PDB file of C-alpha atoms in Angstrom:
ATOM      1  CA  UNK A  11      -0.161   0.140   0.442  1.00 49.00           C
ATOM      2  CA  UNK A  12       1.243   3.517  -0.669  1.00 58.00           C
ATOM      3  CA  UNK A  13       2.511   5.868   2.202  1.00 60.00           C
ATOM      4  CA  UNK A  14       0.134   8.556   2.098  1.00 66.00           C
ATOM      5  CA  UNK A  15       1.518  11.835   1.541  1.00 86.00           C
ATOM      6  CA  UNK A  16      -1.428  13.993   1.777  1.00 95.00           C
ATOM      7  CA  UNK A  17      -2.010  16.136   4.791  1.00 96.00           C
ATOM      8  CA  UNK A  18      -5.209  15.888   7.095  1.00 97.00           C
ATOM      9  CA  UNK A  19      -6.682  19.518   5.297  1.00 97.00           C
ATOM     10  CA  UNK A  20      -5.701  17.687   2.137  1.00 97.00           C
ATOM     11  CA  UNK A  21      -7.535  14.725   3.554  1.00 98.00           C
ATOM     12  CA  UNK A  22     -10.330  16.594   4.480  1.00 98.00           C
ATOM     13  CA  UNK A  23     -10.858  18.189   1.676  1.00 98.00           C
ATOM     14  CA  UNK A  24     -11.082  15.499  -0.924  1.00 98.00           C
ATOM     15  CA  UNK A  25     -13.430  14.124   2.012  1.00 98.00           C
ATOM     16  CA  UNK A  26     -15.944  16.881   1.884  1.00 98.00           C
ATOM     17  CA  UNK A  27     -15.359  16.578  -1.987  1.00 98.00           C
ATOM     18  CA  UNK A  28     -16.417  13.113  -1.824  1.00 98.00           C
ATOM     19  CA  UNK A  29     -19.740  13.828   0.244  1.00 97.00           C
ATOM     20  CA  UNK A  30     -20.623  16.374  -2.021  1.00 95.00           C
ATOM     21  CA  UNK A  31     -20.727  14.970  -5.463  1.00 92.00           C
ATOM     22  CA  UNK A  32     -18.740  11.713  -5.378  1.00 95.00           C
ATOM     23  CA  UNK A  33     -20.287   7.996  -4.725  1.00 96.00           C
ATOM     24  CA  UNK A  34     -18.953   4.882  -3.041  1.00 96.00           C
ATOM     25  CA  UNK A  35     -20.618   1.986  -4.027  1.00 95.00           C
ATOM     26  CA  UNK A  36     -20.830  -1.495  -4.541  1.00 96.00           C
ATOM     27  CA  UNK A  37     -22.536  -3.506  -7.020  1.00 95.00           C
ATOM     28  CA  UNK A  38     -22.809  -7.201  -8.389  1.00 95.00           C
ATOM     29  CA  UNK A  39     -21.675  -8.202 -12.215  1.00 94.00           C
ATOM     30  CA  UNK A  40     -22.040 -11.244 -14.117  1.00 93.00           C
ATOM     31  CA  UNK A  41     -18.881 -12.587 -15.070  1.00 94.00           C
ATOM     32  CA  UNK A  42     -18.815 -16.130 -16.505  1.00 90.00           C
ATOM     33  CA  UNK A  43     -15.153 -16.709 -15.428  1.00 90.00           C
ATOM     34  CA  UNK A  44     -15.797 -16.119 -11.490  1.00 91.00           C
ATOM     35  CA  UNK A  45     -16.518 -19.143  -9.341  1.00 88.00           C
ATOM     36  CA  UNK A  46     -19.479 -17.678  -8.222  1.00 92.00           C
ATOM     37  CA  UNK A  47     -20.725 -16.560 -11.416  1.00 92.00           C
ATOM     38  CA  UNK A  48     -20.546 -12.800 -10.338  1.00 95.00           C
ATOM     39  CA  UNK A  49     -17.919 -10.458  -9.119  1.00 95.00           C
ATOM     40  CA  UNK A  50     -18.692  -8.118  -6.417  1.00 96.00           C
ATOM     41  CA  UNK A  51     -17.463  -4.906  -7.630  1.00 96.00           C
ATOM     42  CA  UNK A  52     -16.455  -1.660  -5.035  1.00 97.00           C
ATOM     43  CA  UNK A  53     -15.949   1.556  -6.409  1.00 97.00           C
ATOM     44  CA  UNK A  54     -15.003   5.098  -5.384  1.00 98.00           C
ATOM     45  CA  UNK A  55     -15.870   7.455  -7.819  1.00 97.00           C
ATOM     46  CA  UNK A  56     -15.341  11.078  -8.370  1.00 97.00           C
ATOM     47  CA  UNK A  57     -17.172  13.189 -10.999  1.00 94.00           C
ATOM     48  CA  UNK A  58     -16.789  16.642 -12.562  1.00 94.00           C
ATOM     49  CA  UNK A  59     -17.228  18.560 -15.824  1.00 92.00           C
ATOM     50  CA  UNK A  60     -15.359  17.683 -18.453  1.00 94.00           C
ATOM     51  CA  UNK A  61     -13.418  21.239 -18.340  1.00 92.00           C
ATOM     52  CA  UNK A  62     -12.116  20.300 -15.230  1.00 94.00           C
ATOM     53  CA  UNK A  63     -10.628  17.354 -15.918  1.00 96.00           C
ATOM     54  CA  UNK A  64      -7.238  18.561 -14.654  1.00 96.00           C
ATOM     55  CA  UNK A  65      -8.679  18.000 -11.197  1.00 97.00           C
ATOM     56  CA  UNK A  66      -9.264  14.868 -11.190  1.00 97.00           C
ATOM     57  CA  UNK A  67      -5.811  14.052 -12.801  1.00 97.00           C
ATOM     58  CA  UNK A  68      -4.998  15.890  -9.965  1.00 96.00           C
ATOM     59  CA  UNK A  69      -6.926  14.154  -7.591  1.00 97.00           C
ATOM     60  CA  UNK A  70      -5.422  10.958  -9.419  1.00 97.00           C
ATOM     61  CA  UNK A  71      -1.978  11.880  -8.792  1.00 95.00           C
ATOM     62  CA  UNK A  72      -2.086  12.822  -5.122  1.00 95.00           C
ATOM     63  CA  UNK A  73      -4.040   9.486  -4.598  1.00 96.00           C
ATOM     64  CA  UNK A  74      -1.712   7.330  -6.258  1.00 94.00           C
ATOM     65  CA  UNK A  75      -5.004   5.396  -7.359  1.00 96.00           C
ATOM     66  CA  UNK A  76      -7.922   4.968  -9.905  1.00 97.00           C
ATOM     67  CA  UNK A  77      -8.221   6.120 -13.365  1.00 97.00           C
ATOM     68  CA  UNK A  78      -9.368   9.019 -15.198  1.00 98.00           C
ATOM     69  CA  UNK A  79     -11.916   8.918 -18.259  1.00 97.00           C
ATOM     70  CA  UNK A  80     -14.143  10.938 -20.390  1.00 96.00           C
ATOM     71  CA  UNK A  81     -17.594   9.705 -20.083  1.00 93.00           C
ATOM     72  CA  UNK A  82     -20.102   9.823 -23.461  1.00 91.00           C
ATOM     73  CA  UNK A  83     -22.309  12.331 -21.307  1.00 93.00           C
ATOM     74  CA  UNK A  84     -19.182  14.765 -21.425  1.00 89.00           C
ATOM     75  CA  UNK A  85     -18.625  14.279 -17.643  1.00 94.00           C
ATOM     76  CA  UNK A  86     -15.147  13.244 -16.392  1.00 96.00           C
ATOM     77  CA  UNK A  87     -14.910  10.561 -14.127  1.00 97.00           C
ATOM     78  CA  UNK A  88     -12.163   9.333 -11.477  1.00 98.00           C
ATOM     79  CA  UNK A  89     -12.985   5.760 -10.590  1.00 98.00           C
ATOM     80  CA  UNK A  90     -11.208   3.578  -8.033  1.00 98.00           C
ATOM     81  CA  UNK A  91     -12.103   0.188  -8.474  1.00 97.00           C
ATOM     82  CA  UNK A  92     -11.174  -3.344  -6.730  1.00 96.00           C
ATOM     83  CA  UNK A  93     -11.353  -4.092  -3.564  1.00 97.00           C
ATOM     84  CA  UNK A  94      -7.630  -3.435  -2.888  1.00 97.00           C
ATOM     85  CA  UNK A  95      -7.587   0.288  -3.685  1.00 97.00           C
ATOM     86  CA  UNK A  96     -11.009   0.604  -2.435  1.00 98.00           C
ATOM     87  CA  UNK A  97     -10.066  -0.171   0.964  1.00 98.00           C
ATOM     88  CA  UNK A  98      -6.975   1.749   1.368  1.00 97.00           C
ATOM     89  CA  UNK A  99      -8.820   4.265   0.393  1.00 97.00           C
ATOM     90  CA  UNK A 100     -11.631   3.974   2.674  1.00 98.00           C
ATOM     91  CA  UNK A 101      -9.655   3.513   5.235  1.00 97.00           C
ATOM     92  CA  UNK A 102      -7.949   6.587   5.020  1.00 97.00           C
ATOM     93  CA  UNK A 103     -10.408   8.973   4.554  1.00 98.00           C
ATOM     94  CA  UNK A 104     -12.925   7.564   6.729  1.00 98.00           C
ATOM     95  CA  UNK A 105     -12.126   9.821   9.980  1.00 97.00           C
ATOM     96  CA  UNK A 106     -13.141  12.634   7.316  1.00 98.00           C
ATOM     97  CA  UNK A 107     -16.159  11.798   6.174  1.00 98.00           C
ATOM     98  CA  UNK A 108     -19.523  12.637   7.086  1.00 97.00           C
ATOM     99  CA  UNK A 109     -22.471  12.146   5.086  1.00 96.00           C
ATOM    100  CA  UNK A 110     -21.043   8.601   3.414  1.00 96.00           C
ATOM    101  CA  UNK A 111     -19.856   7.402   6.875  1.00 96.00           C
ATOM    102  CA  UNK A 112     -22.049   4.931   6.457  1.00 95.00           C
ATOM    103  CA  UNK A 113     -21.596   3.391   2.854  1.00 96.00           C
ATOM    104  CA  UNK A 114     -18.134   3.175   3.608  1.00 97.00           C
ATOM    105  CA  UNK A 115     -18.835   1.023   6.474  1.00 97.00           C
ATOM    106  CA  UNK A 116     -21.198  -1.391   4.751  1.00 96.00           C
ATOM    107  CA  UNK A 117     -18.766  -1.425   1.326  1.00 97.00           C
ATOM    108  CA  UNK A 118     -15.838  -2.301   3.682  1.00 98.00           C
ATOM    109  CA  UNK A 119     -17.873  -4.863   5.472  1.00 97.00           C
ATOM    110  CA  UNK A 120     -18.395  -5.911   1.775  1.00 97.00           C
ATOM    111  CA  UNK A 121     -14.617  -6.210   0.921  1.00 98.00           C
ATOM    112  CA  UNK A 122     -13.679  -7.844   4.332  1.00 97.00           C
ATOM    113  CA  UNK A 123     -16.182 -10.427   4.094  1.00 97.00           C
ATOM    114  CA  UNK A 124     -15.794 -11.276   0.609  1.00 96.00           C
ATOM    115  CA  UNK A 125     -12.133 -12.331   1.841  1.00 95.00           C
ATOM    116  CA  UNK A 126     -13.569 -15.204   4.053  1.00 95.00           C
ATOM    117  CA  UNK A 127     -15.986 -16.652   1.148  1.00 94.00           C
ATOM    118  CA  UNK A 128     -13.752 -19.447  -0.072  1.00 91.00           C
ATOM    119  CA  UNK A 129     -15.472 -22.072  -1.539  1.00 91.00           C
ATOM    120  CA  UNK A 130     -18.941 -21.374   0.729  1.00 92.00           C
ATOM    121  CA  UNK A 131     -21.535 -20.097  -1.937  1.00 92.00           C
ATOM    122  CA  UNK A 132     -24.001 -19.321   1.127  1.00 93.00           C
ATOM    123  CA  UNK A 133     -21.195 -17.130   2.381  1.00 94.00           C
ATOM    124  CA  UNK A 134     -20.951 -15.423  -0.942  1.00 95.00           C
ATOM    125  CA  UNK A 135     -24.967 -14.758  -0.648  1.00 95.00           C
ATOM    126  CA  UNK A 136     -24.501 -13.034   2.778  1.00 95.00           C
ATOM    127  CA  UNK A 137     -22.149 -10.973   1.108  1.00 96.00           C
ATOM    128  CA  UNK A 138     -24.344  -9.849  -1.817  1.00 96.00           C
ATOM    129  CA  UNK A 139     -26.839  -9.418   0.478  1.00 94.00           C
ATOM    130  CA  UNK A 140     -24.609  -6.673   2.214  1.00 94.00           C
ATOM    131  CA  UNK A 141     -24.363  -5.290  -1.730  1.00 95.00           C
ATOM    132  CA  UNK A 142     -28.300  -4.834  -1.965  1.00 92.00           C
ATOM    133  CA  UNK A 143     -28.543  -3.170   1.131  1.00 90.00           C
ATOM    134  CA  UNK A 144     -25.865  -0.765  -0.350  1.00 89.00           C
ATOM    135  CA  UNK A 145     -28.520   0.123  -3.134  1.00 85.00           C
ATOM    136  CA  UNK A 146     -30.581   1.964  -0.396  1.00 80.00           C
ATOM    137  CA  UNK A 147     -27.728   3.717   1.209  1.00 77.00           C
ATOM    138  CA  UNK A 148     -26.954   5.259  -2.453  1.00 76.00           C
ATOM    139  CA  UNK A 149     -30.514   5.109  -3.141  1.00 68.00           C
ATOM    140  CA  UNK A 150     -29.804   3.435  -6.821  1.00 68.00           C
ATOM    141  CA  UNK A 151     -32.763   2.640  -8.265  1.00 67.00           C
ATOM    142  CA  UNK A 152     -31.134   0.743 -11.255  1.00 72.00           C
ATOM    143  CA  UNK A 153     -29.955  -1.794  -9.895  1.00 75.00           C
ATOM    144  CA  UNK A 154     -30.770  -5.210 -12.194  1.00 80.00           C
ATOM    145  CA  UNK A 155     -28.725  -7.929 -10.326  1.00 88.00           C
ATOM    146  CA  UNK A 156     -29.533  -8.350  -6.784  1.00 90.00           C
ATOM    147  CA  UNK A 157     -28.538 -11.330  -4.263  1.00 88.00           C
ATOM    148  CA  UNK A 158     -32.473 -13.111  -5.298  1.00 87.00           C
ATOM    149  CA  UNK A 159     -30.579 -13.301  -9.079  1.00 87.00           C
ATOM    150  CA  UNK A 160     -27.272 -14.632  -7.463  1.00 87.00           C
ATOM    151  CA  UNK A 161     -28.923 -17.078  -5.024  1.00 87.00           C
ATOM    152  CA  UNK A 162     -31.594 -18.473  -8.297  1.00 87.00           C
ATOM    153  CA  UNK A 163     -28.130 -18.514 -10.056  1.00 84.00           C
ATOM    154  CA  UNK A 164     -26.444 -20.455  -7.541  1.00 85.00           C
ATOM    155  CA  UNK A 165     -29.584 -22.653  -6.955  1.00 85.00           C
ATOM    156  CA  UNK A 166     -28.736 -24.010 -10.874  1.00 84.00           C
ATOM    157  CA  UNK A 167     -25.040 -24.281 -10.560  1.00 80.00           C
ATOM    158  CA  UNK A 168     -23.842 -25.149  -6.576  1.00 68.00           C
ATOM    159  CA  UNK A 169     -23.638 -28.951  -7.885  1.00 63.00           C
ATOM    160  CA  UNK A 170     -21.411 -27.975 -10.424  1.00 62.00           C
ATOM    161  CA  UNK A 171     -19.645 -25.448  -8.094  1.00 59.00           C
ATOM    162  CA  UNK A 172     -19.105 -27.979  -5.769  1.00 59.00           C
ATOM    163  CA  UNK A 173     -17.176 -30.197  -8.209  1.00 60.00           C
ATOM    164  CA  UNK A 174     -15.235 -28.134  -9.401  1.00 56.00           C
TER     165      UNK A 174
ATOM    166  CA  UNK B  16     -18.546  39.471  12.192  1.00 48.00           C
ATOM    167  CA  UNK B  17     -18.326  35.860  13.797  1.00 58.00           C
ATOM    168  CA  UNK B  18     -15.233  34.796  15.169  1.00 60.00           C
ATOM    169  CA  UNK B  19     -14.736  31.412  13.349  1.00 66.00           C
ATOM    170  CA  UNK B  20     -14.852  28.153  15.356  1.00 86.00           C
ATOM    171  CA  UNK B  21     -13.925  26.174  13.005  1.00 95.00           C
ATOM    172  CA  UNK B  22     -10.540  24.322  12.622  1.00 96.00           C
ATOM    173  CA  UNK B  23      -8.478  24.172   9.289  1.00 97.00           C
ATOM    174  CA  UNK B  24      -9.132  20.364   8.759  1.00 97.00           C
ATOM    175  CA  UNK B  25     -13.736  21.366   9.224  1.00 97.00           C
ATOM    176  CA  UNK B  26     -13.170  24.287   6.746  1.00 98.00           C
ATOM    177  CA  UNK B  27     -10.719  22.104   4.354  1.00 98.00           C
ATOM    178  CA  UNK B  28     -13.878  19.705   4.610  1.00 98.00           C
ATOM    179  CA  UNK B  29     -16.489  22.413   4.012  1.00 98.00           C
ATOM    180  CA  UNK B  30     -14.640  24.021   0.886  1.00 98.00           C
ATOM    181  CA  UNK B  31     -14.172  20.319  -0.492  1.00 98.00           C
ATOM    182  CA  UNK B  32     -17.971  20.079  -0.214  1.00 98.00           C
ATOM    183  CA  UNK B  33     -18.857  23.489  -1.964  1.00 98.00           C
ATOM    184  CA  UNK B  34     -16.159  22.603  -4.450  1.00 97.00           C
ATOM    185  CA  UNK B  35     -18.181  19.232  -5.240  1.00 95.00           C
ATOM    186  CA  UNK B  36     -21.429  20.152  -5.092  1.00 92.00           C
ATOM    187  CA  UNK B  37     -22.245  23.809  -3.746  1.00 95.00           C
ATOM    188  CA  UNK B  38     -22.282  26.904  -5.472  1.00 96.00           C
ATOM    189  CA  UNK B  39     -21.086  30.553  -5.194  1.00 96.00           C
ATOM    190  CA  UNK B  40     -22.801  32.913  -7.669  1.00 95.00           C
ATOM    191  CA  UNK B  41     -24.152  36.462  -8.405  1.00 96.00           C
ATOM    192  CA  UNK B  42     -27.425  37.522 -10.258  1.00 95.00           C
ATOM    193  CA  UNK B  43     -29.185  40.815 -10.871  1.00 95.00           C
ATOM    194  CA  UNK B  44     -32.471  41.141  -9.488  1.00 94.00           C
ATOM    195  CA  UNK B  45     -35.147  43.599 -10.525  1.00 93.00           C
ATOM    196  CA  UNK B  46     -36.031  45.134  -7.643  1.00 94.00           C
ATOM    197  CA  UNK B  47     -38.556  48.726  -8.248  1.00 90.00           C
ATOM    198  CA  UNK B  48     -37.620  49.908  -4.836  1.00 90.00           C
ATOM    199  CA  UNK B  49     -33.521  49.961  -5.575  1.00 91.00           C
ATOM    200  CA  UNK B  50     -31.812  53.210  -6.825  1.00 88.00           C
ATOM    201  CA  UNK B  51     -30.751  51.481  -9.680  1.00 92.00           C
ATOM    202  CA  UNK B  52     -33.804  49.422 -10.556  1.00 92.00           C
ATOM    203  CA  UNK B  53     -31.812  46.049 -10.084  1.00 95.00           C
ATOM    204  CA  UNK B  54     -30.044  44.532  -7.083  1.00 95.00           C
ATOM    205  CA  UNK B  55     -26.532  42.684  -7.146  1.00 96.00           C
ATOM    206  CA  UNK B  56     -27.585  39.252  -4.925  1.00 96.00           C
ATOM    207  CA  UNK B  57     -24.447  37.295  -4.376  1.00 97.00           C
ATOM    208  CA  UNK B  58     -25.187  33.731  -2.727  1.00 97.00           C
ATOM    209  CA  UNK B  59     -23.227  30.925  -1.619  1.00 98.00           C
ATOM    210  CA  UNK B  60     -25.504  27.737  -1.381  1.00 97.00           C
ATOM    211  CA  UNK B  61     -25.150  23.990  -0.593  1.00 97.00           C
ATOM    212  CA  UNK B  62     -27.497  21.474  -1.752  1.00 94.00           C
ATOM    213  CA  UNK B  63     -28.212  18.149  -0.434  1.00 94.00           C
ATOM    214  CA  UNK B  64     -31.578  15.621  -0.309  1.00 93.00           C
ATOM    215  CA  UNK B  65     -34.194  16.259   1.934  1.00 94.00           C
ATOM    216  CA  UNK B  66     -32.655  13.141   3.912  1.00 92.00           C
ATOM    217  CA  UNK B  67     -29.783  14.654   4.554  1.00 94.00           C
ATOM    218  CA  UNK B  68     -31.260  18.081   6.180  1.00 96.00           C
ATOM    219  CA  UNK B  69     -29.603  17.187   9.306  1.00 96.00           C
ATOM    220  CA  UNK B  70     -26.564  17.680   7.599  1.00 97.00           C
ATOM    221  CA  UNK B  71     -27.181  21.443   6.602  1.00 97.00           C
ATOM    222  CA  UNK B  72     -28.807  22.059   9.941  1.00 97.00           C
ATOM    223  CA  UNK B  73     -25.404  21.419  11.103  1.00 96.00           C
ATOM    224  CA  UNK B  74     -23.314  23.218   8.697  1.00 97.00           C
ATOM    225  CA  UNK B  75     -25.323  26.271   9.081  1.00 97.00           C
ATOM    226  CA  UNK B  76     -24.995  26.384  13.227  1.00 95.00           C
ATOM    227  CA  UNK B  77     -21.127  25.639  12.056  1.00 95.00           C
ATOM    228  CA  UNK B  78     -20.912  28.535   9.713  1.00 96.00           C
ATOM    229  CA  UNK B  79     -23.384  30.580  11.794  1.00 95.00           C
ATOM    230  CA  UNK B  80     -24.696  31.891   8.666  1.00 96.00           C
ATOM    231  CA  UNK B  81     -27.535  31.014   6.288  1.00 97.00           C
ATOM    232  CA  UNK B  82     -30.929  29.591   5.743  1.00 97.00           C
ATOM    233  CA  UNK B  83     -31.769  26.011   5.578  1.00 98.00           C
ATOM    234  CA  UNK B  84     -35.381  25.357   3.710  1.00 97.00           C
ATOM    235  CA  UNK B  85     -36.539  22.305   1.162  1.00 96.00           C
ATOM    236  CA  UNK B  86     -37.253  22.989  -1.920  1.00 93.00           C
ATOM    237  CA  UNK B  87     -39.981  22.629  -4.198  1.00 91.00           C
ATOM    238  CA  UNK B  88     -38.114  19.836  -6.116  1.00 93.00           C
ATOM    239  CA  UNK B  89     -37.485  18.225  -2.509  1.00 89.00           C
ATOM    240  CA  UNK B  90     -33.623  18.853  -2.569  1.00 94.00           C
ATOM    241  CA  UNK B  91     -32.907  21.006   0.708  1.00 96.00           C
ATOM    242  CA  UNK B  92     -30.484  23.719   0.546  1.00 97.00           C
ATOM    243  CA  UNK B  93     -28.253  26.042   2.434  1.00 98.00           C
ATOM    244  CA  UNK B  94     -28.254  29.605   1.513  1.00 98.00           C
ATOM    245  CA  UNK B  95     -26.035  32.135   2.519  1.00 98.00           C
ATOM    246  CA  UNK B  96     -27.158  35.674   1.076  1.00 97.00           C
ATOM    247  CA  UNK B  97     -26.103  39.027   1.101  1.00 96.00           C
ATOM    248  CA  UNK B  98     -22.847  41.065   0.413  1.00 97.00           C
ATOM    249  CA  UNK B  99     -21.568  40.905   4.067  1.00 97.00           C
ATOM    250  CA  UNK B 100     -22.445  37.122   5.203  1.00 97.00           C
ATOM    251  CA  UNK B 101     -21.162  36.025   1.397  1.00 98.00           C
ATOM    252  CA  UNK B 102     -17.659  38.656   2.139  1.00 98.00           C
ATOM    253  CA  UNK B 103     -17.305  36.881   5.363  1.00 97.00           C
ATOM    254  CA  UNK B 104     -17.624  33.315   3.968  1.00 98.00           C
ATOM    255  CA  UNK B 105     -15.191  33.963   0.905  1.00 98.00           C
ATOM    256  CA  UNK B 106     -12.773  35.547   2.823  1.00 97.00           C
ATOM    257  CA  UNK B 107     -12.488  32.455   5.418  1.00 97.00           C
ATOM    258  CA  UNK B 108     -12.691  29.756   2.477  1.00 98.00           C
ATOM    259  CA  UNK B 109     -10.891  31.243   0.003  1.00 98.00           C
ATOM    260  CA  UNK B 110      -7.906  29.593   0.648  1.00 97.00           C
ATOM    261  CA  UNK B 111      -9.578  25.610   1.063  1.00 98.00           C
ATOM    262  CA  UNK B 112     -11.021  26.083  -2.156  1.00 98.00           C
ATOM    263  CA  UNK B 113      -9.628  24.564  -5.262  1.00 97.00           C
ATOM    264  CA  UNK B 114     -12.481  24.745  -8.091  1.00 96.00           C
ATOM    265  CA  UNK B 115     -13.964  27.491  -7.222  1.00 96.00           C
ATOM    266  CA  UNK B 116     -11.131  30.425  -6.629  1.00 96.00           C
ATOM    267  CA  UNK B 117     -12.499  31.974  -9.857  1.00 95.00           C
ATOM    268  CA  UNK B 118     -15.847  32.583  -8.889  1.00 96.00           C
ATOM    269  CA  UNK B 119     -15.066  33.454  -5.272  1.00 97.00           C
ATOM    270  CA  UNK B 120     -12.679  35.963  -6.147  1.00 97.00           C
ATOM    271  CA  UNK B 121     -14.973  37.468  -9.066  1.00 96.00           C
ATOM    272  CA  UNK B 122     -17.736  37.516  -6.611  1.00 97.00           C
ATOM    273  CA  UNK B 123     -15.459  39.348  -3.811  1.00 98.00           C
ATOM    274  CA  UNK B 124     -14.757  42.115  -6.435  1.00 97.00           C
ATOM    275  CA  UNK B 125     -18.479  42.440  -7.000  1.00 97.00           C
ATOM    276  CA  UNK B 126     -18.890  43.156  -3.574  1.00 98.00           C
ATOM    277  CA  UNK B 127     -15.854  45.243  -3.210  1.00 97.00           C
ATOM    278  CA  UNK B 128     -16.818  47.543  -6.180  1.00 97.00           C
ATOM    279  CA  UNK B 129     -20.407  47.652  -5.468  1.00 96.00           C
ATOM    280  CA  UNK B 130     -19.390  49.535  -2.061  1.00 95.00           C
ATOM    281  CA  UNK B 131     -18.081  52.401  -4.183  1.00 95.00           C
ATOM    282  CA  UNK B 132     -21.122  53.096  -6.375  1.00 94.00           C
ATOM    283  CA  UNK B 133     -22.516  55.252  -4.825  1.00 91.00           C
ATOM    284  CA  UNK B 134     -25.119  57.357  -7.405  1.00 91.00           C
ATOM    285  CA  UNK B 135     -23.059  56.763 -10.199  1.00 92.00           C
ATOM    286  CA  UNK B 136     -24.639  54.684 -12.746  1.00 92.00           C
ATOM    287  CA  UNK B 137     -21.928  53.926 -14.893  1.00 93.00           C
ATOM    288  CA  UNK B 138     -19.879  52.287 -11.888  1.00 94.00           C
ATOM    289  CA  UNK B 139     -23.101  50.178 -10.960  1.00 95.00           C
ATOM    290  CA  UNK B 140     -23.109  49.323 -14.710  1.00 95.00           C
ATOM    291  CA  UNK B 141     -19.336  48.152 -14.343  1.00 95.00           C
ATOM    292  CA  UNK B 142     -20.241  45.917 -11.520  1.00 96.00           C
ATOM    293  CA  UNK B 143     -23.326  44.395 -13.660  1.00 96.00           C
ATOM    294  CA  UNK B 144     -20.534  43.410 -16.279  1.00 94.00           C
ATOM    295  CA  UNK B 145     -18.529  41.704 -13.636  1.00 94.00           C
ATOM    296  CA  UNK B 146     -22.289  39.985 -12.619  1.00 95.00           C
ATOM    297  CA  UNK B 147     -22.581  38.601 -16.228  1.00 92.00           C
ATOM    298  CA  UNK B 148     -18.999  37.280 -16.445  1.00 90.00           C
ATOM    299  CA  UNK B 149     -19.884  35.305 -13.566  1.00 89.00           C
ATOM    300  CA  UNK B 150     -22.438  33.651 -15.194  1.00 84.00           C
ATOM    301  CA  UNK B 151     -19.701  31.980 -17.668  1.00 80.00           C
ATOM    302  CA  UNK B 152     -17.793  31.184 -14.600  1.00 78.00           C
ATOM    303  CA  UNK B 153     -20.876  28.855 -13.460  1.00 76.00           C
ATOM    304  CA  UNK B 154     -22.218  27.755 -16.706  1.00 67.00           C
ATOM    305  CA  UNK B 155     -25.215  29.133 -15.864  1.00 68.00           C
ATOM    306  CA  UNK B 156     -27.687  29.280 -18.777  1.00 67.00           C
ATOM    307  CA  UNK B 157     -30.662  30.594 -17.702  1.00 72.00           C
ATOM    308  CA  UNK B 158     -29.769  34.685 -17.225  1.00 75.00           C
ATOM    309  CA  UNK B 159     -32.557  36.705 -18.432  1.00 80.00           C
ATOM    310  CA  UNK B 160     -31.413  39.843 -16.627  1.00 88.00           C
ATOM    311  CA  UNK B 161     -27.764  41.000 -17.692  1.00 90.00           C
ATOM    312  CA  UNK B 162     -26.012  43.895 -17.770  1.00 88.00           C
ATOM    313  CA  UNK B 163     -27.626  44.889 -21.289  1.00 87.00           C
ATOM    314  CA  UNK B 164     -30.966  45.119 -19.540  1.00 87.00           C
ATOM    315  CA  UNK B 165     -29.635  47.008 -16.768  1.00 87.00           C
ATOM    316  CA  UNK B 166     -27.919  49.818 -19.283  1.00 87.00           C
ATOM    317  CA  UNK B 167     -30.972  50.152 -21.038  1.00 86.00           C
ATOM    318  CA  UNK B 168     -33.007  50.228 -18.121  1.00 84.00           C
ATOM    319  CA  UNK B 169     -30.572  53.023 -16.666  1.00 84.00           C
ATOM    320  CA  UNK B 170     -30.788  54.943 -20.214  1.00 85.00           C
ATOM    321  CA  UNK B 171     -34.575  55.636 -19.630  1.00 84.00           C
ATOM    322  CA  UNK B 172     -34.309  56.413 -16.040  1.00 80.00           C
ATOM    323  CA  UNK B 173     -31.013  57.683 -15.494  1.00 68.00           C
ATOM    324  CA  UNK B 174     -32.694  61.286 -15.784  1.00 63.00           C
ATOM    325  CA  UNK B 175     -34.790  60.370 -13.164  1.00 61.00           C
ATOM    326  CA  UNK B 176     -31.912  58.578 -10.415  1.00 59.00           C
ATOM    327  CA  UNK B 177     -29.917  62.365 -11.293  1.00 59.00           C
ATOM    328  CA  UNK B 178     -32.744  63.618  -9.769  1.00 60.00           C
ATOM    329  CA  UNK B 179     -33.298  61.829  -6.757  1.00 56.00           C
TER     330      UNK B 179
END
């Protein structure tokens, strides 16, 4: 993990910026090559209009994490994706967050619990239920893949998974 | 002016939050009872969904400034309006702002220049032109009252104003 080069004030600013306009979330993504058929993806995303992409590029350097891209709707975003990177980010910024403390806590729990899943599909399903919970915290309305979908998939494939 | 009770970290957080999702702006408002027919209104506004109104209420207490209200679209906002309050806010938070430094500088200039206007309608018009400039900085598209409107008004009314 990187050594933090940010001062407390810089961290507080970034936490405020994230609370204002950023997003911390977890989602289930269908992945045929994954053991349980789904990936638990965790992300921290900062948004800005394209004109201010310099700001996201600087933030990416400061954080030494994430990728900056311009989206089709002409917004720019810096996304930090992946369990290790998001864990490091949340651990560093949690003390400074105000509005997004609950979602940060839940996403961190998802990351921790994911590590203990091993080959246990019930345990995997429990983590998926935590992911469902984040949809409420982030007021997400367009979730298509929920733990119920995963459960149905696992019912069908459990015997195959167990034989692996 | 209030004595600041905020730590540097708290100020940095608030500046980050404002850079992320807040707004600093100046606008011309038609006011029949004003000397030049228009008010130069300056504002700092923080937004949040209604569920997080507690956060804006706390911010209002921390800043000892502004008013919290729920809008018709179910968003809540904390608005700090008025030359004195906005000047105090900008002076306190300017060092911590990153994205909104240019607009903060321009709005502060508007406040300073407004004080020197006296009975000079040309000078008033110069300040109105600065207000036009803020519309570019904030990507505002729905400005109906510009300095050109004020100029037209002043042309018609200058003789009346001078006789006051």
